[in-house]
PDB file of C-alpha atoms in Angstrom:
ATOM      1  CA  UNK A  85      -8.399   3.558  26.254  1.00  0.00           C
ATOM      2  CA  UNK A  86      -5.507   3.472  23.632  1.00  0.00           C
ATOM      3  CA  UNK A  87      -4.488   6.754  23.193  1.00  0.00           C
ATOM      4  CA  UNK A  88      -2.628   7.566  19.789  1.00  0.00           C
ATOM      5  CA  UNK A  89      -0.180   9.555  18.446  1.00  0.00           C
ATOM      6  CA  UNK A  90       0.311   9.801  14.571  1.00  0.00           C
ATOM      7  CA  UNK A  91       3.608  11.837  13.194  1.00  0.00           C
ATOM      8  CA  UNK A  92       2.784  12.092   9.040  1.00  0.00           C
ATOM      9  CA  UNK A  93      -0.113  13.136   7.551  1.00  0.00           C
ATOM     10  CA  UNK A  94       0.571  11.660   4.017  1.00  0.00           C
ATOM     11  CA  UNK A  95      -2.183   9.968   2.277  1.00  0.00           C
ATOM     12  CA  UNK A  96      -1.974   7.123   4.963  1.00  0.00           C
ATOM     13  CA  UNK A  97      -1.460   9.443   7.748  1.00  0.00           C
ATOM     14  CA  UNK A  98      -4.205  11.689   7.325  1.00  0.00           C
ATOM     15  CA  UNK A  99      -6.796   8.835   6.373  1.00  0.00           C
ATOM     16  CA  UNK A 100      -5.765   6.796   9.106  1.00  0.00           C
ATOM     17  CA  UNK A 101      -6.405   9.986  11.736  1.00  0.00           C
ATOM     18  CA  UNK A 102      -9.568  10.353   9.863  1.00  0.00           C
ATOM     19  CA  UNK A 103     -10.223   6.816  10.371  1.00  0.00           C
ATOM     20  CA  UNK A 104      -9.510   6.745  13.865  1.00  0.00           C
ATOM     21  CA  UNK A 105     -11.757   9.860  15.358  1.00  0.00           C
ATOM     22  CA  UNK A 106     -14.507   8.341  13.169  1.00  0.00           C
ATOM     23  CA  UNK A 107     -14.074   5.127  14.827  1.00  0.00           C
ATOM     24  CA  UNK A 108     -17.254   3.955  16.796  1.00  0.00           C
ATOM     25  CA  UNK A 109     -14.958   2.192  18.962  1.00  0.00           C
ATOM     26  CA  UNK A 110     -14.034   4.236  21.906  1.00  0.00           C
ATOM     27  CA  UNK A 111     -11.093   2.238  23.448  1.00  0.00           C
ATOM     28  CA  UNK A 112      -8.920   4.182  21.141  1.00  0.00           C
ATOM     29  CA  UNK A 113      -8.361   8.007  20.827  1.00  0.00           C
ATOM     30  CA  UNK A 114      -6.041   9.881  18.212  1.00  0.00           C
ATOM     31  CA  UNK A 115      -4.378  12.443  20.939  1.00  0.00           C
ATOM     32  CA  UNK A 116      -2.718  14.165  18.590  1.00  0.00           C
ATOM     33  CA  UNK A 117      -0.625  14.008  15.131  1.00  0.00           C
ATOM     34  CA  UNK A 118       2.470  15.806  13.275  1.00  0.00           C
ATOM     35  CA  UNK A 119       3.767  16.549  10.038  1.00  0.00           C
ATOM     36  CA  UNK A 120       6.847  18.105   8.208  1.00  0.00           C
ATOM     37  CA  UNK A 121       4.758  20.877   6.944  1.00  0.00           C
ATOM     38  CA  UNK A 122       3.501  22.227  10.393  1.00  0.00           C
ATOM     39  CA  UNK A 123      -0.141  22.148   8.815  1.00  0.00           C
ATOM     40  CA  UNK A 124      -3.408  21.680  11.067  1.00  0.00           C
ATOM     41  CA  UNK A 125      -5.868  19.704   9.152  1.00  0.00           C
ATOM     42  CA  UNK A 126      -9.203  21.457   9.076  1.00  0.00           C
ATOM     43  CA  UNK A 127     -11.312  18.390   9.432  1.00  0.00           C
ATOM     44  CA  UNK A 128      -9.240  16.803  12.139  1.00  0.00           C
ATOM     45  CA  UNK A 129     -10.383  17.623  15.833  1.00  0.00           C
ATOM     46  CA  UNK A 130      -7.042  16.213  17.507  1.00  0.00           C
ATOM     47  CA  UNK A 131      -4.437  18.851  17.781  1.00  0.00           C
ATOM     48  CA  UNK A 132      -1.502  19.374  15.815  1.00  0.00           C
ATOM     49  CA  UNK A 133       2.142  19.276  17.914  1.00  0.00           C
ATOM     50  CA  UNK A 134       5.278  20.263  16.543  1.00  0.00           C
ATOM     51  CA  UNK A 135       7.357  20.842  19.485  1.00  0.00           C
ATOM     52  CA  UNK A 136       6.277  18.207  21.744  1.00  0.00           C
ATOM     53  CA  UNK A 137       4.598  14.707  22.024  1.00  0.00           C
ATOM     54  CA  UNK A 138       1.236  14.340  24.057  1.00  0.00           C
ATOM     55  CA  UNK A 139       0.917  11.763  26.446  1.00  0.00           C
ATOM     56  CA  UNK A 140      -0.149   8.865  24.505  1.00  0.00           C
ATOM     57  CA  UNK A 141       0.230   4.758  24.916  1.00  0.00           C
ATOM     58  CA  UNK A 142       1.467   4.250  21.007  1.00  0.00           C
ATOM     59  CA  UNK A 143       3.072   6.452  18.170  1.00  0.00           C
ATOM     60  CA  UNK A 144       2.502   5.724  14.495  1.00  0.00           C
ATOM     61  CA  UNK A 145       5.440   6.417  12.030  1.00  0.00           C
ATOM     62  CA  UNK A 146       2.883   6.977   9.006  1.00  0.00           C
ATOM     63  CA  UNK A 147       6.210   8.251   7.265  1.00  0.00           C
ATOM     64  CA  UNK A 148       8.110   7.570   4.099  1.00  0.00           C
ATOM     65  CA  UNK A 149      10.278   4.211   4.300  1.00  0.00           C
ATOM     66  CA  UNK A 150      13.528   6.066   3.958  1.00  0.00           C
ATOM     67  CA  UNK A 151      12.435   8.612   7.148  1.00  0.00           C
ATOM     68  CA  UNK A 152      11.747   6.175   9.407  1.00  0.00           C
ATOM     69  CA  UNK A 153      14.641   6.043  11.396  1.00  0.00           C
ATOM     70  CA  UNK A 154      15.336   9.811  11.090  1.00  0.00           C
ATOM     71  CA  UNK A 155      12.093  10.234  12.346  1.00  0.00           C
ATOM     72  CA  UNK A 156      11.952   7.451  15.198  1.00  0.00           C
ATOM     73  CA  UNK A 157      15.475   9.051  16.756  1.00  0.00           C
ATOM     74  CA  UNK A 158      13.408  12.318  17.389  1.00  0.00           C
ATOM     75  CA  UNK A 159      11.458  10.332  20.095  1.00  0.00           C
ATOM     76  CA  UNK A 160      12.951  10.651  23.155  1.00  0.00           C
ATOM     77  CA  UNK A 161      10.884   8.373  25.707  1.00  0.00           C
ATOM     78  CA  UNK A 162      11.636   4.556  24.399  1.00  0.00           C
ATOM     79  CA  UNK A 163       8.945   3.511  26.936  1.00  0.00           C
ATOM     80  CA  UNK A 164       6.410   5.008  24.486  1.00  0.00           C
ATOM     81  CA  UNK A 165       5.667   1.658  22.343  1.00  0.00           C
ATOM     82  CA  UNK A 166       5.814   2.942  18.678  1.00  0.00           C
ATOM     83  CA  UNK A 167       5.001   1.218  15.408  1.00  0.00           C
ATOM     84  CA  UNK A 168       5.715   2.090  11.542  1.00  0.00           C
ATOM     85  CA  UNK A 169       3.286   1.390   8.593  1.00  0.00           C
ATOM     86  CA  UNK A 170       5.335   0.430   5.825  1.00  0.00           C
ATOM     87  CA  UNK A 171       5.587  -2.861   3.505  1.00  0.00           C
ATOM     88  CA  UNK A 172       9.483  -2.946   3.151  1.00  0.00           C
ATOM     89  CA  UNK A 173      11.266  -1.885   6.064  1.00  0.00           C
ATOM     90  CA  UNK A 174      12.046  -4.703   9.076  1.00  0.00           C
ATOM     91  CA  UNK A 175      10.375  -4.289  12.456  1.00  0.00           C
ATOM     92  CA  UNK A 176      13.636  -4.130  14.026  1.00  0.00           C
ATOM     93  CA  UNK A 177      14.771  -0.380  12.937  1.00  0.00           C
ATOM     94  CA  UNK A 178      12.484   0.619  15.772  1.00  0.00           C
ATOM     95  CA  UNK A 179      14.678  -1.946  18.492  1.00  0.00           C
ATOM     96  CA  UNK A 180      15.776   1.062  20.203  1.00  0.00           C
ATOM     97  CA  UNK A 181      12.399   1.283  22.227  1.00  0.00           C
ATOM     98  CA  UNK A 182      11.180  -1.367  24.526  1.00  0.00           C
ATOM     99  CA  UNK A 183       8.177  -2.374  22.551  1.00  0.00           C
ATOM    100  CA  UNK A 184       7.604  -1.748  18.927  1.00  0.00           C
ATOM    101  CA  UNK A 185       5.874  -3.570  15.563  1.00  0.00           C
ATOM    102  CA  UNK A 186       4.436  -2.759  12.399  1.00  0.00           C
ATOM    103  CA  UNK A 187       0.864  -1.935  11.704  1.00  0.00           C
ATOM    104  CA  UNK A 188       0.675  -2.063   7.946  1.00  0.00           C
ATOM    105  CA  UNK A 189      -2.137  -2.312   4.971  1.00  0.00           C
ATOM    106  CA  UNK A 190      -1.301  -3.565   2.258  1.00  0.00           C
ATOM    107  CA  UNK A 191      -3.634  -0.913   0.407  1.00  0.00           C
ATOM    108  CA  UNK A 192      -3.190   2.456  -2.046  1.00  0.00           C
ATOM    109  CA  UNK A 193      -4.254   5.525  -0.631  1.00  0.00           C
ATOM    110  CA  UNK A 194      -4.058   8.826  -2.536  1.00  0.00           C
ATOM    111  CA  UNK A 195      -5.375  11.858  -1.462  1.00  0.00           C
ATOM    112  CA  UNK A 196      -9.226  13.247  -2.529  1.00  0.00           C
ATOM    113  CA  UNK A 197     -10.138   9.382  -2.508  1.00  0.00           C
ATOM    114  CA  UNK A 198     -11.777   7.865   1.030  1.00  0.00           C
ATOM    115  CA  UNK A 199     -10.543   4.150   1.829  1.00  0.00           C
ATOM    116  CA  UNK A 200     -12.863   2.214   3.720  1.00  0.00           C
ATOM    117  CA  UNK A 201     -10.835   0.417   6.655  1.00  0.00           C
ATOM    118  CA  UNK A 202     -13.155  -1.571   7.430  1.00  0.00           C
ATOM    119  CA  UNK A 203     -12.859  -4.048   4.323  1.00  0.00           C
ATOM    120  CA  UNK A 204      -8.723  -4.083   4.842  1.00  0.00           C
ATOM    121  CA  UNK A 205      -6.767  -6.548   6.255  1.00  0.00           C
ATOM    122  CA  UNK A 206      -4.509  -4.928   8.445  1.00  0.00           C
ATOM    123  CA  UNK A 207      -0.637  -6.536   9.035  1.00  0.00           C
ATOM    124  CA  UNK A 208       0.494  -6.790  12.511  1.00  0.00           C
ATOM    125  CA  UNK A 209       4.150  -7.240  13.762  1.00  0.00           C
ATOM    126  CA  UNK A 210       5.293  -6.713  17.099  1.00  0.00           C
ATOM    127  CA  UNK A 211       8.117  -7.422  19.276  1.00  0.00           C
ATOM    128  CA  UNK A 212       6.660  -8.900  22.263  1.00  0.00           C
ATOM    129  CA  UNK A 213       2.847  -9.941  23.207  1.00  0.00           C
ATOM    130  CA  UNK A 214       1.560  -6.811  25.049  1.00  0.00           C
ATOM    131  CA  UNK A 215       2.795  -4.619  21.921  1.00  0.00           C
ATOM    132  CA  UNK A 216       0.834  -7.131  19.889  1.00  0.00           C
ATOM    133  CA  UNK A 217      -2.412  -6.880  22.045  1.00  0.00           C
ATOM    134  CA  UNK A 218      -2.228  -3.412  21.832  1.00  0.00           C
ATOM    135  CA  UNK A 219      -2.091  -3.435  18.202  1.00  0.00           C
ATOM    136  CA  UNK A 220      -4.831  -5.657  17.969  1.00  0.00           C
ATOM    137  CA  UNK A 221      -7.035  -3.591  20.080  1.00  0.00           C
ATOM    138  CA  UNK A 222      -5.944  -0.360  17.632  1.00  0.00           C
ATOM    139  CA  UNK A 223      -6.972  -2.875  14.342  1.00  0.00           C
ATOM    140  CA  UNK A 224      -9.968  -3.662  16.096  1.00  0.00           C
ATOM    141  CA  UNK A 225     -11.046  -0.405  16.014  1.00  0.00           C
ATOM    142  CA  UNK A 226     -11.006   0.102  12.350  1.00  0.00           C
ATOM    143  CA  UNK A 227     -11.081  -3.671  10.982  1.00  0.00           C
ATOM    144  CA  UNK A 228     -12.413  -7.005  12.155  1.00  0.00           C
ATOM    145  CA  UNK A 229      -9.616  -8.524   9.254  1.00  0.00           C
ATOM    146  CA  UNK A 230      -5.685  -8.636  10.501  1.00  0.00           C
ATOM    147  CA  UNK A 231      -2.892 -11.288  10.083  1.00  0.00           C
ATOM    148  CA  UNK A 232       0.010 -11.714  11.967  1.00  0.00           C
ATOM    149  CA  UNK A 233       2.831 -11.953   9.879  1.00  0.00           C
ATOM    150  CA  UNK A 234       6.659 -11.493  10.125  1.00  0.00           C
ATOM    151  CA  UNK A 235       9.030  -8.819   8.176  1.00  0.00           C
ATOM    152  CA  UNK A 236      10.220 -11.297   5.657  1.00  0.00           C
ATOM    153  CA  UNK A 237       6.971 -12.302   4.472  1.00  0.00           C
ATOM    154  CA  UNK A 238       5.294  -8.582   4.738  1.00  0.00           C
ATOM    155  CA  UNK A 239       8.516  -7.943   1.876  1.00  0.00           C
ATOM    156  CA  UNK A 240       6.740 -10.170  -0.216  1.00  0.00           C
ATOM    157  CA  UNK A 241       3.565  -9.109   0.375  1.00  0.00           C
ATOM    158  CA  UNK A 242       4.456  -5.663  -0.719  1.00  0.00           C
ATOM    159  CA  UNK A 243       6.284  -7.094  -3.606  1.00  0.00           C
ATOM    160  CA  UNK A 244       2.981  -8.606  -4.759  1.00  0.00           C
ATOM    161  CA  UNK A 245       0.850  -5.845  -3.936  1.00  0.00           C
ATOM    162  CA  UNK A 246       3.641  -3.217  -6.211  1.00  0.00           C
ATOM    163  CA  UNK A 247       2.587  -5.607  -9.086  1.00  0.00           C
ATOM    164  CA  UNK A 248      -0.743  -5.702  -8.083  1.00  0.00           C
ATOM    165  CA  UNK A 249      -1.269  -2.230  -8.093  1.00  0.00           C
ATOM    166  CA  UNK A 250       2.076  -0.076  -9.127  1.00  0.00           C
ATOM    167  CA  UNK A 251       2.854  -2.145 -12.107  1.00  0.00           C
ATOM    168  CA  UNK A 252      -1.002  -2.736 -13.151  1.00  0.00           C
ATOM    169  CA  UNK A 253      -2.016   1.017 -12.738  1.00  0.00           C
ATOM    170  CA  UNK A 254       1.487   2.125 -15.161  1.00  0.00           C
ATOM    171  CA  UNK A 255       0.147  -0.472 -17.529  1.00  0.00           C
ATOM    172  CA  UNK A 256      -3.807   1.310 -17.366  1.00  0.00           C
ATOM    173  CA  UNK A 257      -1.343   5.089 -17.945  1.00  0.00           C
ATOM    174  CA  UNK A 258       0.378   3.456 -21.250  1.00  0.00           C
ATOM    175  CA  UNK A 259      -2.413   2.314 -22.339  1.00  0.00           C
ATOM    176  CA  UNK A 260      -4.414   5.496 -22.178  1.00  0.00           C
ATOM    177  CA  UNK A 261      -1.138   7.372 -23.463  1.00  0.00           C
ATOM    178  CA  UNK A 262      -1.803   5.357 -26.683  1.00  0.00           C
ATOM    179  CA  UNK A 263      -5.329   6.413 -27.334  1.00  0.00           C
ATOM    180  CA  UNK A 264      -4.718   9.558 -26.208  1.00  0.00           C
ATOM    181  CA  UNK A 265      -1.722   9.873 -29.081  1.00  0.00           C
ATOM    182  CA  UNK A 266      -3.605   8.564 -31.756  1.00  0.00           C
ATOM    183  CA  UNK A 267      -6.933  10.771 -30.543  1.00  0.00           C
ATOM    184  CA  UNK A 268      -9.027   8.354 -28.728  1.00  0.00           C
ATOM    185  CA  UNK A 269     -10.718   8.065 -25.357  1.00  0.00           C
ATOM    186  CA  UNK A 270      -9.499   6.042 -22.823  1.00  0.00           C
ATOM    187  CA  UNK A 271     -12.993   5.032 -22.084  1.00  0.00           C
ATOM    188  CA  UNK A 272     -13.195   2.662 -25.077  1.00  0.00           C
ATOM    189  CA  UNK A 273     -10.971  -0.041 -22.750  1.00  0.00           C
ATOM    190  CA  UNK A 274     -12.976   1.018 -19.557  1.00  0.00           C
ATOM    191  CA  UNK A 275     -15.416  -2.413 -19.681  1.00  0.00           C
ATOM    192  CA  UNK A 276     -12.204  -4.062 -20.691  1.00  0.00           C
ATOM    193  CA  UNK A 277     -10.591  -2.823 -17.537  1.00  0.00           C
ATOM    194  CA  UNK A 278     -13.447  -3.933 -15.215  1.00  0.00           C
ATOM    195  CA  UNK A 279     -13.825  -7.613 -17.340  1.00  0.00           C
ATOM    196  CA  UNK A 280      -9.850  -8.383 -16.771  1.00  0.00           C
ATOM    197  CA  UNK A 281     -10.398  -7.164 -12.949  1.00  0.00           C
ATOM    198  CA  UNK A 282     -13.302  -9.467 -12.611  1.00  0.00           C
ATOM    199  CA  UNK A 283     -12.205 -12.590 -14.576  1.00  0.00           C
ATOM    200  CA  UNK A 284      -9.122 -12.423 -12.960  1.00  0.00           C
ATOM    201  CA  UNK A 285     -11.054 -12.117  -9.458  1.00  0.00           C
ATOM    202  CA  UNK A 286     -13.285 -15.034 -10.028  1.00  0.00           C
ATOM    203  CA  UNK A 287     -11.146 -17.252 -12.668  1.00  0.00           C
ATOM    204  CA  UNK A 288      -7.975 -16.399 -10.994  1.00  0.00           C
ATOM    205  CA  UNK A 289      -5.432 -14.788 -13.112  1.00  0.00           C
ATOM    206  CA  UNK A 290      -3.248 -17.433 -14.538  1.00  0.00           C
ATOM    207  CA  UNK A 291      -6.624 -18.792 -16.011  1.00  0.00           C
ATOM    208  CA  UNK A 292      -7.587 -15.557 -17.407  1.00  0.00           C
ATOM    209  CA  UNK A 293      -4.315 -14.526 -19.307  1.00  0.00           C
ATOM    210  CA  UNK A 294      -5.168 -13.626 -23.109  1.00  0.00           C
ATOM    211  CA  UNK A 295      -3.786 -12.378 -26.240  1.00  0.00           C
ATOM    212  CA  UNK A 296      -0.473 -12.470 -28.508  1.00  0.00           C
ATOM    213  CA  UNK A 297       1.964 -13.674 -26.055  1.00  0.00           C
ATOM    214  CA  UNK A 298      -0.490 -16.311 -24.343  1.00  0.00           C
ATOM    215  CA  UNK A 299      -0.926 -17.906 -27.637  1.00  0.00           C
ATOM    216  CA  UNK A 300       2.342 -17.408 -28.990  1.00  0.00           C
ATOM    217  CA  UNK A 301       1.230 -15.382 -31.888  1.00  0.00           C
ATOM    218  CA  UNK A 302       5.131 -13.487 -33.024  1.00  0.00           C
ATOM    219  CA  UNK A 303       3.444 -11.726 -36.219  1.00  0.00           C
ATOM    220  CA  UNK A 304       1.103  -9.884 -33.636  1.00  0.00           C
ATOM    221  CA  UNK A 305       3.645  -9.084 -31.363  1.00  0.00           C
ATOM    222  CA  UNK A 306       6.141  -7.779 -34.167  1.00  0.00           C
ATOM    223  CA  UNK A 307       3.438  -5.502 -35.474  1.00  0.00           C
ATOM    224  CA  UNK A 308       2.842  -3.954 -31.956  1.00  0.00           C
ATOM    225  CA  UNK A 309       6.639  -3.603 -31.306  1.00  0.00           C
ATOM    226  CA  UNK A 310       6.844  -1.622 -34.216  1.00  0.00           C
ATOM    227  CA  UNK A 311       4.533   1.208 -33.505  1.00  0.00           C
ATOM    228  CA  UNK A 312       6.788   1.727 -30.122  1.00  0.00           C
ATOM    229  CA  UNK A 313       9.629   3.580 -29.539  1.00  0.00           C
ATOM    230  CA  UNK A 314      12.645   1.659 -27.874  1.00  0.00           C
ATOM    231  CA  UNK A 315      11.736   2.312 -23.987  1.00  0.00           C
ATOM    232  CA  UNK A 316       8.096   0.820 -24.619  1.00  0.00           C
ATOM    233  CA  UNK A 317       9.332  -1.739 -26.995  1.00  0.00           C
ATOM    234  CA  UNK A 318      11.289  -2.584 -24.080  1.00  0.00           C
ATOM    235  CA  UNK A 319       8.473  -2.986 -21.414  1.00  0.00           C
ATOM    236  CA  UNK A 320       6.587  -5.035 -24.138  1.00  0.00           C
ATOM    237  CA  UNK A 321       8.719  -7.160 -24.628  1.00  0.00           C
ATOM    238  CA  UNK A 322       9.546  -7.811 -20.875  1.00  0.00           C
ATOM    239  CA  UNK A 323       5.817  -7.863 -20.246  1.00  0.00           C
ATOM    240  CA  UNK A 324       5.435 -10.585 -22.994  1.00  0.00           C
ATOM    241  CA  UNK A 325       8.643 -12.957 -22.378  1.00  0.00           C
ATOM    242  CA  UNK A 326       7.014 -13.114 -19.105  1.00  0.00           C
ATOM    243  CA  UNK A 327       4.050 -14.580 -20.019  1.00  0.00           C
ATOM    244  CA  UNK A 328       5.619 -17.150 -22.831  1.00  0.00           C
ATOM    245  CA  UNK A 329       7.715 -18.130 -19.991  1.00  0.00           C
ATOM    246  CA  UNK A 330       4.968 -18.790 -17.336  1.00  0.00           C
ATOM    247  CA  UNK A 331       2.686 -20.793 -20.080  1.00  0.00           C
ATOM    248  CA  UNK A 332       5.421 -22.491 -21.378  1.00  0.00           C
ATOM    249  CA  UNK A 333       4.655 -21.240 -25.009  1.00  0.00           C
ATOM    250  CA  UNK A 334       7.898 -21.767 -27.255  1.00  0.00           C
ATOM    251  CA  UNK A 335      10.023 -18.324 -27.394  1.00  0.00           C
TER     252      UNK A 335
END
């Protein structure tokens, strides 16, 4: 058995906790988990240590990017193989300890909404062969998908997946900020929202780009630019070079 030790209970780290006592697979136990706040989480049965670290075969830094090696000096033991979960920082700010990796999803999680591991692909890193084994065995448990893949390309993997999801989700805010200005629902672009997902899903997105600035059309851009103020005219018009430029459409 794999037992695991979790310090931050953020949206990752409490899901993946979650995750991990609901597992049906019982080579791997969640011993145990931490946070800044000192808070016991009602629906976890592992116990919550602030002091101390249980005796466990693998910590996960479920921590903020710019923690992580605050946060990985507080460990003591470097025999204690221990992992981190994030898209941008290398696997080697954990070189300190004898065996480390990175066990990341490239997925949103936000608290009061349940992610299903089982349909994620799950990143592995790791600095030798047994670490990696182990972290297999640990994916296993809540995935049949992972890929191996190195630091440089997980950076552009969460590159992607910011303007996947980051940039993409702003864009669904502005757009409801303009309704919502002018006294409309949001909901009127809700089956537009699910079409572009779906076209772009099945079509691929370069095939499924529309409007103004796929066709060129200036006089429709213009009018748009001019009900924004400067900072949106801005995005708009970054948001729209880029698209002349990738279909080639004269500027």
């Amino acid at each position: 058995m794999i037992k695991v030790f979790i310090i931050g209970t953020g949206n990752l780290g409490t899901q993946l906790c979650q995750a991990l006592e609901q597992a049906e697979d019982k080579t791997v136990a969640l011993v145990g988990y931490r946070n800044v706040s000192g808070t016991q989480i009602e629906r976890l049965k592992a116990p919550l240590y602030m002091d101390t670290i249980p005796a466990c075969d693998l910590i996960i830094l479920a921590v903020p990017d710019d923690k992580i090696t605050d946060t990985s000096l507080g460990i003591t033991d470097v025999q204690i193989p221990v992992v981190h979960t994030s898209g941008s920082v290398d696997v080697h700010v954990l070189s300190r300890f004898n065996n480390y990796g990175v066990f990341y999803f490239p997925q949103t999680f936000s608290v009061g909404r349940a992610v299903d591991f089982s349909k994620l692909t799950i990143c592995l890193e790791a600095s030798n062969e047994a670490t990696m084994k182990q972290l297999e065995l640990l994916g296993n448990s809540l995935s049949r998908k992972r890929k191996h893949i190195n630091s440089q390309q997980r950076r552009q993997l969460h590159l992607a997946a910011v303007y996947m999801n980051n940039f993409v989700n702003h864009c669904y805010f502005k757009s409801a900020e303009i309704l919502d200005q002018n006294s409309m629902s949001s909901d009127l672009l809700l089956p537009l929202m699910q079409e572009t997902f779906e076209k772009a899903s099945e079509l691929g997105a370069k095939k499924s780009q529309t409007g103004p600035a796929r066709r060129g059309d200036e006089e429709t851009i213009k009018k748009h630019l001019q009900l924004l103020d400067t900072t949106n005219c801005e995005m708009h018009q970054a948001i729209s070079t880029s698209i002349k430029l990738t279909y080639e459409t004269k500027l």
